[in-house]
CSV table of C-alpha atoms in Angstrom, one decimal:
chain,number,residue,atom,x,y,z
A,1,UNK,CA,-58.5,131.7,247.2
A,2,UNK,CA,-61.3,129.6,248.7
A,3,UNK,CA,-61.7,126.1,247.5
A,4,UNK,CA,-64.9,124.3,246.3
A,5,UNK,CA,-67.6,124.8,248.9
A,6,UNK,CA,-70.4,122.5,249.6
A,7,UNK,CA,-73.3,122.8,252.0
A,8,UNK,CA,-74.7,121.4,254.0
A,9,UNK,CA,-71.9,119.0,255.0
A,10,UNK,CA,-74.4,116.6,256.5
A,11,UNK,CA,-78.1,116.3,255.6
A,12,UNK,CA,-80.7,114.0,257.2
A,13,UNK,CA,-83.9,113.4,255.3
A,14,UNK,CA,-86.9,111.1,255.9
A,15,UNK,CA,-88.0,108.9,253.1
A,16,UNK,CA,-90.2,110.9,250.6
A,17,UNK,CA,-88.7,114.3,251.4
A,18,UNK,CA,-86.6,116.4,249.1
A,19,UNK,CA,-82.8,116.9,249.4
A,20,UNK,CA,-81.0,120.0,248.0
A,21,UNK,CA,-77.3,120.0,247.9
A,22,UNK,CA,-75.3,123.1,247.0
A,23,UNK,CA,-71.9,123.6,245.4
A,24,UNK,CA,-70.0,126.8,244.9
A,25,UNK,CA,-67.1,126.3,242.6
A,26,UNK,CA,-63.6,127.8,243.0
A,27,UNK,CA,-63.3,131.4,241.9
A,28,UNK,CA,-62.8,131.6,238.1
A,29,UNK,CA,-64.1,128.1,237.5
A,30,UNK,CA,-67.1,127.8,235.2
A,31,UNK,CA,-67.4,124.0,235.1
A,32,UNK,CA,-69.0,121.9,237.8
A,33,UNK,CA,-69.2,118.1,238.2
A,34,UNK,CA,-71.2,116.0,240.6
A,35,UNK,CA,-70.2,112.6,241.8
A,36,UNK,CA,-71.8,110.1,244.2
A,37,UNK,CA,-69.8,107.8,246.5
A,38,UNK,CA,-71.7,104.8,247.9
A,39,UNK,CA,-70.2,102.7,250.7
A,40,UNK,CA,-67.3,100.5,249.6
A,41,UNK,CA,-67.4,101.9,246.1
A,42,UNK,CA,-65.5,104.5,244.3
A,43,UNK,CA,-66.9,107.7,243.1
A,44,UNK,CA,-69.4,107.6,240.2
A,45,UNK,CA,-69.9,110.5,237.8
A,46,UNK,CA,-73.4,111.9,237.8
A,47,UNK,CA,-73.5,115.2,235.8
A,48,UNK,CA,-71.3,117.8,234.2
A,49,UNK,CA,-72.6,121.4,234.0
A,50,UNK,CA,-71.5,124.8,232.8
A,51,UNK,CA,-73.3,128.0,233.6
A,52,UNK,CA,-76.9,127.6,232.6
A,53,UNK,CA,-76.2,124.4,230.6
A,54,UNK,CA,-76.2,120.6,231.4
A,55,UNK,CA,-73.4,119.2,229.3
A,56,UNK,CA,-73.4,115.5,230.2
A,57,UNK,CA,-76.0,113.9,232.5
A,58,UNK,CA,-75.2,110.3,231.6
A,59,UNK,CA,-74.6,109.3,235.2
A,60,UNK,CA,-77.8,110.7,236.6
A,61,UNK,CA,-80.6,108.4,237.6
A,62,UNK,CA,-83.5,108.8,235.3
A,63,UNK,CA,-86.0,109.8,237.9
A,64,UNK,CA,-86.1,112.0,241.0
A,65,UNK,CA,-82.6,113.6,240.4
A,66,UNK,CA,-82.0,116.9,238.7
A,67,UNK,CA,-79.1,119.4,238.6
A,68,UNK,CA,-78.7,123.0,237.7
A,69,UNK,CA,-76.0,125.7,237.6
A,70,UNK,CA,-77.7,129.0,237.2
A,71,UNK,CA,-76.0,132.2,235.9
A,72,UNK,CA,-75.9,133.5,239.5
A,73,UNK,CA,-75.5,131.4,242.5
A,74,UNK,CA,-74.3,127.9,243.3
A,75,UNK,CA,-74.9,124.7,241.5
A,76,UNK,CA,-77.8,122.6,243.0
A,77,UNK,CA,-78.2,118.9,243.0
A,78,UNK,CA,-81.9,118.1,243.8
A,79,UNK,CA,-83.2,114.7,244.9
A,80,UNK,CA,-87.0,114.4,245.1
A,81,UNK,CA,-88.8,111.8,247.2
A,82,UNK,CA,-85.6,110.4,248.7
A,83,UNK,CA,-85.3,106.7,249.4
A,84,UNK,CA,-82.8,104.9,251.7
A,85,UNK,CA,-80.7,103.9,248.6
A,86,UNK,CA,-79.9,107.6,248.1
A,87,UNK,CA,-77.9,107.6,251.3
A,88,UNK,CA,-74.4,108.4,250.1
A,89,UNK,CA,-71.7,111.1,250.0
A,90,UNK,CA,-72.2,113.5,247.2
A,91,UNK,CA,-69.1,115.4,245.9
A,92,UNK,CA,-68.9,118.4,243.7
A,93,UNK,CA,-65.8,119.3,241.7
A,94,UNK,CA,-65.0,122.3,239.6
A,95,UNK,CA,-62.5,123.2,236.9
A,96,UNK,CA,-61.6,126.3,235.0
A,97,UNK,CA,-62.9,126.9,231.4
A,98,UNK,CA,-59.8,125.8,229.5
A,99,UNK,CA,-57.6,122.7,229.8
A,100,UNK,CA,-56.9,119.9,229.9
A,101,UNK,CA,-57.0,120.5,233.6
A,102,UNK,CA,-57.7,118.6,236.8
A,103,UNK,CA,-60.8,118.8,238.9
A,104,UNK,CA,-60.8,120.2,242.4
A,105,UNK,CA,-63.2,118.6,244.8
A,106,UNK,CA,-65.2,119.9,247.6
A,107,UNK,CA,-65.6,118.3,251.1
A,108,UNK,CA,-68.8,116.6,250.1
A,109,UNK,CA,-72.3,116.4,251.5
A,110,UNK,CA,-73.2,113.2,253.4
A,111,UNK,CA,-76.9,112.5,252.9
A,112,UNK,CA,-78.6,110.1,255.3
A,113,UNK,CA,-82.1,109.0,254.5
A,114,UNK,CA,-84.0,107.6,257.5
B,1,UNK,CA,-66.1,103.1,227.9
B,2,UNK,CA,-63.2,103.6,230.2
B,3,UNK,CA,-62.6,101.7,233.5
B,4,UNK,CA,-60.1,101.6,236.3
B,5,UNK,CA,-59.1,98.6,238.5
B,6,UNK,CA,-57.3,98.9,241.8
B,7,UNK,CA,-56.5,95.3,242.7
B,8,UNK,CA,-55.7,95.9,246.3
B,9,UNK,CA,-58.6,96.8,248.5
B,10,UNK,CA,-56.5,97.2,251.7
B,11,UNK,CA,-52.7,97.5,252.2
B,12,UNK,CA,-50.8,97.7,255.5
B,13,UNK,CA,-47.3,99.0,255.6
B,14,UNK,CA,-44.9,100.0,258.4
B,15,UNK,CA,-43.9,103.6,258.8
B,16,UNK,CA,-40.7,104.2,256.9
B,17,UNK,CA,-41.3,101.4,254.5
B,18,UNK,CA,-41.8,101.9,250.7
B,19,UNK,CA,-45.2,101.8,249.1
B,20,UNK,CA,-46.6,100.9,245.8
B,21,UNK,CA,-50.4,101.1,245.0
B,22,UNK,CA,-51.5,99.5,241.8
B,23,UNK,CA,-53.8,100.9,239.2
B,24,UNK,CA,-54.8,99.5,235.8
B,25,UNK,CA,-57.0,101.3,233.3
B,26,UNK,CA,-58.9,100.5,230.2
B,27,UNK,CA,-59.3,103.3,227.6
B,28,UNK,CA,-59.2,103.4,223.9
B,29,UNK,CA,-57.0,106.5,223.5
B,30,UNK,CA,-54.2,108.2,225.4
B,31,UNK,CA,-55.7,108.7,228.9
B,32,UNK,CA,-55.6,111.5,231.3
B,33,UNK,CA,-54.6,109.8,234.6
B,34,UNK,CA,-54.9,111.0,238.2
B,35,UNK,CA,-54.3,109.9,241.8
B,36,UNK,CA,-56.4,111.3,244.6
B,37,UNK,CA,-56.2,110.8,248.3
B,38,UNK,CA,-59.2,110.9,250.7
B,39,UNK,CA,-58.9,111.1,254.5
B,40,UNK,CA,-61.9,109.9,256.5
B,41,UNK,CA,-64.9,112.2,256.2
B,42,UNK,CA,-63.0,114.5,253.8
B,43,UNK,CA,-63.1,115.4,250.2
B,44,UNK,CA,-60.5,114.3,247.6
B,45,UNK,CA,-57.1,115.9,247.2
B,46,UNK,CA,-55.2,115.6,244.0
B,47,UNK,CA,-51.8,114.0,244.5
B,48,UNK,CA,-50.6,114.0,240.9
B,49,UNK,CA,-51.7,113.8,237.3
B,50,UNK,CA,-50.4,112.6,233.9
B,51,UNK,CA,-51.5,114.2,230.7
B,52,UNK,CA,-48.5,113.6,228.3
B,53,UNK,CA,-44.8,113.8,228.1
B,54,UNK,CA,-42.5,112.3,230.8
B,55,UNK,CA,-44.0,109.0,232.0
B,56,UNK,CA,-42.7,109.5,235.5
B,57,UNK,CA,-44.7,112.2,237.3
B,58,UNK,CA,-44.0,113.8,240.6
B,59,UNK,CA,-46.7,114.9,243.0
B,60,UNK,CA,-47.3,116.4,246.4
B,61,UNK,CA,-46.3,114.8,249.7
B,62,UNK,CA,-43.4,112.9,248.1
B,63,UNK,CA,-45.5,110.7,245.9
B,64,UNK,CA,-44.7,109.7,242.3
B,65,UNK,CA,-46.4,107.6,239.6
B,66,UNK,CA,-45.3,106.0,236.4
B,67,UNK,CA,-47.4,105.7,233.3
B,68,UNK,CA,-46.7,102.4,231.4
B,69,UNK,CA,-48.7,102.3,228.3
B,70,UNK,CA,-47.7,98.7,227.5
B,71,UNK,CA,-49.1,97.5,230.8
B,72,UNK,CA,-52.0,100.0,231.0
B,73,UNK,CA,-50.8,100.9,234.4
B,74,UNK,CA,-50.3,104.0,236.5
B,75,UNK,CA,-48.9,102.8,239.8
B,76,UNK,CA,-48.4,105.2,242.7
B,77,UNK,CA,-45.2,105.0,244.8
B,78,UNK,CA,-43.6,106.6,247.8
B,79,UNK,CA,-40.1,105.6,249.0
B,80,UNK,CA,-40.8,106.1,252.8
B,81,UNK,CA,-44.3,106.2,254.2
B,82,UNK,CA,-45.3,108.5,257.0
B,83,UNK,CA,-48.1,107.8,259.5
B,84,UNK,CA,-50.0,110.8,258.1
B,85,UNK,CA,-50.3,109.0,254.7
B,86,UNK,CA,-52.9,106.6,256.1
B,87,UNK,CA,-56.0,107.3,254.0
B,88,UNK,CA,-57.8,105.9,251.0
B,89,UNK,CA,-56.3,106.4,247.6
B,90,UNK,CA,-58.2,106.6,244.3
B,91,UNK,CA,-56.9,106.2,240.8
B,92,UNK,CA,-58.9,107.9,238.1
B,93,UNK,CA,-59.0,108.2,234.3
B,94,UNK,CA,-60.4,111.1,232.4
B,95,UNK,CA,-61.9,111.2,229.0
B,96,UNK,CA,-62.2,114.2,226.7
B,97,UNK,CA,-65.6,115.1,225.4
B,98,UNK,CA,-66.0,114.1,221.7
B,99,UNK,CA,-67.7,117.3,220.8
B,100,UNK,CA,-64.7,119.4,221.7
B,101,UNK,CA,-63.3,121.2,224.7
B,102,UNK,CA,-60.9,119.8,227.1
B,103,UNK,CA,-63.1,119.1,230.0
B,104,UNK,CA,-64.1,115.6,230.9
B,105,UNK,CA,-65.6,113.3,233.4
B,106,UNK,CA,-63.5,111.1,235.7
B,107,UNK,CA,-63.9,107.3,236.1
B,108,UNK,CA,-62.6,106.2,239.5
B,109,UNK,CA,-61.3,102.9,240.8
B,110,UNK,CA,-62.9,101.5,244.0
B,111,UNK,CA,-59.9,102.7,246.0
B,112,UNK,CA,-57.2,101.3,248.1
B,113,UNK,CA,-57.2,101.8,251.9
B,114,UNK,CA,-53.8,102.3,253.3
B,115,UNK,CA,-53.0,101.5,256.9
B,116,UNK,CA,-49.7,102.6,258.4
B,117,UNK,CA,-48.3,100.7,261.4
B,118,UNK,CA,-46.0,102.6,263.8
């Protein structure tokens, strides 16, 4: 049973480019969460999605950031016009549809903006 | 809003010594509590969780944690530390969504970095 998969593991973008981060949840999991980890800080919640629905995006920056979890395929976190402050590790977690249950984390995507 | 405080940024212990990592939380209802471990460059692995019931919970790798409601604490312990335990440890609290369902977002502490001396 494969765990949560994220790709790419490392991503380098120049300022102003777009970054697309992908997350495939564990088999049977229909809930996806995105978190951001900045240097010397803990993880901060960004967004919670179910298939084709954004449930809670209270942690998402108001501009340039968007997320989706389509009926088919992985969840995508999209950052437009990246700036140096976007450099961070982005983690995806998934959980099954019923609970309460824990979240299982992927290995993360480390985004570097040059 | 919930919050988590991990007072110790960095702890160093000798291999074989006992370990206690502190975690205090703030939440208006009965919390869901978690400890995760993160090795350098890796994702987070769940060590243990508390949802309800027995306040002393056992986890993987010989770790345990005790929920103390009166102190709003959920400290992580291990009786004898191994060199492979060197990593960063995160305490987290989860909140259920008001509108129903049991899924929730996690609020993390800033982490405690554990160094193990031989």
